[in-house]
């Protein structure tokens, strides 16, 4: 079945929406029901939590304002990149402490393998490919930092393989980059198909999923929680907030704890082998080390998908595609004059310390969010951890420390100045790359 664009017309321009595996729209919640657990958000985090809970025998209900995967989970670049971004191992150790550094590092480095194992276990039709991730350096300074960090990550089990000269040019299909590293565990999926496959697996295990049912109320009543929507109500023991970059006034503290940034993607129609053949010949995914990064992948039907950082326009729609097209042509001149017929984007959550956050602000209420651009892999780690906590796991046994919810410093100013900050960072990237 084709996507229900009446739910989200913007999704019409997404390659993933046009090519995803079939999925019947979920029903609207129109009754008063009971559950052991309510999951708010039908993206990767919420669906992974629901699947684990349902398989463990819990009566779990998932509610979403749109439908399965129509948030960032079905709009991202589909790159399954292990490892946490931004922070070095030493910085992570300082931020979370030695105990959680070990568990969080292990979980992140194994996150891609764990996801591909999950896909195989449930036979999810999402075009999974684990052909490695090529992370290229945009300048000599970035190369030094990248190689130093690769050595440290390798001591922890990352197996990153430095490449340079002709080899990095061959692997990338671009003359722009002189060095990089290959992370063999990396890969790609069709993200909307993955979300739908997770939903099917959760439904088969006994979970219930309701779409077009935004939660309007969240209230503690004795030992129970009451979750209300426009036409329904759920009484439950536990609530999991899995809203990530789409967190809103339902729990304002959570909304203020993240910066909702906008990754955008473009995709072309299938290209002739003579035009695209030299690009990513081993089907690695690719990203670079700039402040305003690019990421790209070549599909098996010779489509090119290229992504980067965008912004929201005055109509609250993703924008910035002209810059993205120019950047794609700069890196891959073979793509000059390509018709980028798909253009789409979503909202991810960036945290102040650039680490995923696990919160338990009230009894029976937990939340996990903030993947900082590594959400395809790390959201599944978080979703399982949230489910384990509901099932009685000691918080100290989970990969993430339980932290208090803190507002991002000067959040309003940062959001207002986002467009200016992007321009400045692009200028700095350009200076370093020249």
Short mmCIF file of C-alpha atoms in Angstrom, two decimals, residues 48-222:
data_model
loop_
_atom_site.label_atom_id
_atom_site.label_comp_id
_atom_site.label_asym_id
_atom_site.label_seq_id
_atom_site.Cartn_x
_atom_site.Cartn_y
_atom_site.Cartn_z
CA UNK A 48 12.31 -1.28 19.29
CA UNK A 49 11.10 -0.82 22.87
CA UNK A 50 7.63 -2.09 21.94
CA UNK A 51 9.03 -5.14 20.18
CA UNK A 52 11.18 -6.15 23.15
CA UNK A 53 8.32 -5.57 25.59
CA UNK A 54 5.78 -7.49 23.52
CA UNK A 55 8.17 -10.40 23.10
CA UNK A 56 8.57 -10.41 26.89
CA UNK A 57 4.81 -10.71 27.40
CA UNK A 58 3.92 -7.10 28.21
CA UNK A 59 0.67 -5.53 27.07
CA UNK A 60 2.17 -2.61 25.13
CA UNK A 61 0.48 0.17 23.16
CA UNK A 62 2.26 2.56 20.77
CA UNK A 63 0.69 5.91 19.85
CA UNK A 64 1.94 8.41 17.30
CA UNK A 65 0.81 11.80 16.03
CA UNK A 66 1.46 10.68 12.43
CA UNK A 67 2.13 7.02 11.65
CA UNK A 68 4.91 4.46 11.76
CA UNK A 69 8.27 5.94 10.75
CA UNK A 70 6.91 9.25 9.46
CA UNK A 71 9.18 11.25 11.78
CA UNK A 72 12.97 11.27 11.48
CA UNK A 73 13.14 7.45 11.51
CA UNK A 74 11.70 7.32 8.01
CA UNK A 75 13.35 10.51 6.73
CA UNK A 76 17.06 10.09 7.51
CA UNK A 77 19.93 9.01 5.28
CA UNK A 78 19.63 5.38 6.31
CA UNK A 79 23.29 5.08 7.28
CA UNK A 80 23.96 2.53 10.00
CA UNK A 81 27.10 4.06 11.48
CA UNK A 82 28.48 2.63 14.72
CA UNK A 83 30.37 4.84 17.18
CA UNK A 84 29.25 7.97 18.95
CA UNK A 85 29.83 11.27 17.10
CA UNK A 86 31.63 14.44 18.16
CA UNK A 87 33.22 13.35 21.45
CA UNK A 88 36.57 11.57 21.70
CA UNK A 89 36.81 8.50 23.96
CA UNK A 90 38.52 10.63 26.61
CA UNK A 91 35.69 13.18 26.52
CA UNK A 92 33.03 10.47 26.78
CA UNK A 93 34.85 8.95 29.75
CA UNK A 94 34.87 12.33 31.47
CA UNK A 95 31.18 12.95 30.74
CA UNK A 96 29.75 9.60 31.88
CA UNK A 97 32.44 8.16 34.17
CA UNK A 98 34.48 4.95 33.79
CA UNK A 99 31.67 2.46 34.40
CA UNK A 100 29.23 3.83 31.84
CA UNK A 101 32.09 4.68 29.48
CA UNK A 102 32.79 0.96 29.14
CA UNK A 103 29.16 -0.08 28.64
CA UNK A 104 28.27 2.85 26.38
CA UNK A 105 31.37 2.38 24.23
CA UNK A 106 30.70 -1.33 23.85
CA UNK A 107 27.05 -0.70 22.96
CA UNK A 108 27.88 1.97 20.38
CA UNK A 109 30.65 -0.03 18.68
CA UNK A 110 28.35 -3.06 18.46
CA UNK A 111 25.25 -1.07 17.52
CA UNK A 112 25.46 -1.74 13.78
CA UNK A 113 26.04 -5.47 14.21
CA UNK A 114 23.14 -5.63 16.67
CA UNK A 115 20.80 -3.90 14.24
CA UNK A 116 21.71 -6.12 11.30
CA UNK A 117 21.24 -9.16 13.56
CA UNK A 118 17.77 -7.87 14.50
CA UNK A 119 16.90 -7.38 10.83
CA UNK A 120 17.92 -10.96 10.04
CA UNK A 121 16.09 -12.37 13.07
CA UNK A 122 12.78 -10.82 12.00
CA UNK A 123 13.41 -11.09 8.26
CA UNK A 124 12.78 -7.37 7.79
CA UNK A 125 12.64 -6.29 4.15
CA UNK A 126 14.64 -3.04 4.31
CA UNK A 127 17.48 -3.64 1.79
CA UNK A 128 20.17 -4.05 4.48
CA UNK A 129 23.79 -3.77 3.36
CA UNK A 130 26.76 -3.96 5.71
CA UNK A 131 29.52 -2.99 3.29
CA UNK A 132 31.35 -0.54 5.55
CA UNK A 133 31.32 3.17 6.21
CA UNK A 134 33.96 5.44 4.63
CA UNK A 135 34.58 8.57 6.71
CA UNK A 136 36.74 10.99 4.70
CA UNK A 137 38.82 13.92 5.96
CA UNK A 138 38.07 17.35 4.53
CA UNK A 139 41.51 18.81 5.35
CA UNK A 140 44.97 17.92 6.69
CA UNK A 141 44.06 19.07 10.21
CA UNK A 142 41.02 16.78 10.20
CA UNK A 143 43.24 13.94 9.01
CA UNK A 144 45.52 14.24 12.03
CA UNK A 145 42.59 14.29 14.44
CA UNK A 146 40.85 11.43 12.64
CA UNK A 147 43.88 9.17 12.61
CA UNK A 148 44.65 9.85 16.28
CA UNK A 149 41.07 9.08 17.28
CA UNK A 150 41.03 5.97 15.08
CA UNK A 151 43.98 4.56 17.01
CA UNK A 152 42.18 5.15 20.30
CA UNK A 153 38.87 3.71 19.06
CA UNK A 154 40.70 0.69 17.67
CA UNK A 155 42.08 -0.06 21.11
CA UNK A 156 38.44 -0.32 22.19
CA UNK A 157 37.52 -2.64 19.32
CA UNK A 158 36.44 -0.33 16.49
CA UNK A 159 38.60 -1.93 13.75
CA UNK A 160 38.87 1.35 11.82
CA UNK A 161 41.14 1.08 8.78
CA UNK A 162 43.01 4.21 7.58
CA UNK A 163 43.05 4.82 3.82
CA UNK A 164 44.70 7.57 1.81
CA UNK A 165 45.95 8.63 -1.62
CA UNK A 166 44.68 6.66 -4.58
CA UNK A 167 42.80 4.20 -2.39
CA UNK A 168 40.55 6.78 -0.76
CA UNK A 169 39.92 8.32 -4.18
CA UNK A 170 38.99 4.88 -5.54
CA UNK A 171 36.69 4.01 -2.64
CA UNK A 172 34.93 7.38 -2.71
CA UNK A 173 34.93 8.01 -6.45
CA UNK A 174 35.99 11.59 -5.70
CA UNK A 175 39.23 13.54 -6.07
CA UNK A 176 38.26 15.91 -3.27
CA UNK A 177 39.52 13.77 -0.39
CA UNK A 178 43.09 12.68 0.35
CA UNK A 179 42.51 10.47 3.40
CA UNK A 180 39.92 8.80 5.58
CA UNK A 181 39.06 5.68 7.53
CA UNK A 182 36.88 2.68 6.72
CA UNK A 183 34.65 1.30 9.48
CA UNK A 184 33.78 -2.24 8.31
CA UNK A 185 30.75 -2.64 10.58
CA UNK A 186 28.92 0.30 8.98
CA UNK A 187 26.21 -0.07 6.38
CA UNK A 188 22.81 1.12 5.23
CA UNK A 189 19.10 0.35 5.24
CA UNK A 190 15.93 1.66 3.67
CA UNK A 191 14.91 3.45 6.88
CA UNK A 192 11.15 3.71 6.36
CA UNK A 193 11.02 0.03 5.42
CA UNK A 194 13.00 -0.74 8.57
CA UNK A 195 10.49 1.16 10.72
CA UNK A 196 7.59 -0.63 9.06
CA UNK A 197 9.31 -3.99 9.49
CA UNK A 198 9.83 -3.30 13.19
CA UNK A 199 6.17 -2.36 13.49
CA UNK A 200 5.09 -5.59 11.80
CA UNK A 201 7.31 -7.60 14.15
CA UNK A 202 5.92 -5.76 17.20
CA UNK A 203 2.34 -6.29 16.03
CA UNK A 204 3.03 -9.98 15.47
CA UNK A 205 4.36 -10.19 19.02
CA UNK A 206 1.13 -8.68 20.39
CA UNK A 207 1.76 -4.92 20.50
CA UNK A 208 -0.97 -2.47 19.45
CA UNK A 209 -0.12 0.60 17.35
CA UNK A 210 -2.34 3.66 16.86
CA UNK A 211 -1.63 6.46 14.38
CA UNK A 212 -3.00 10.00 13.96
CA UNK A 213 -3.45 10.00 17.72
CA UNK A 214 -1.31 12.78 19.16
CA UNK A 215 -1.07 12.62 22.93
CA UNK A 216 -2.69 15.70 24.44
CA UNK A 217 -2.50 14.78 28.11
CA UNK A 218 -0.19 12.89 30.45
CA UNK A 219 -1.31 12.63 34.08
CA UNK A 220 -0.33 10.57 37.09
CA UNK A 221 -3.39 9.16 38.87
CA UNK A 222 -2.37 7.21 41.96
#
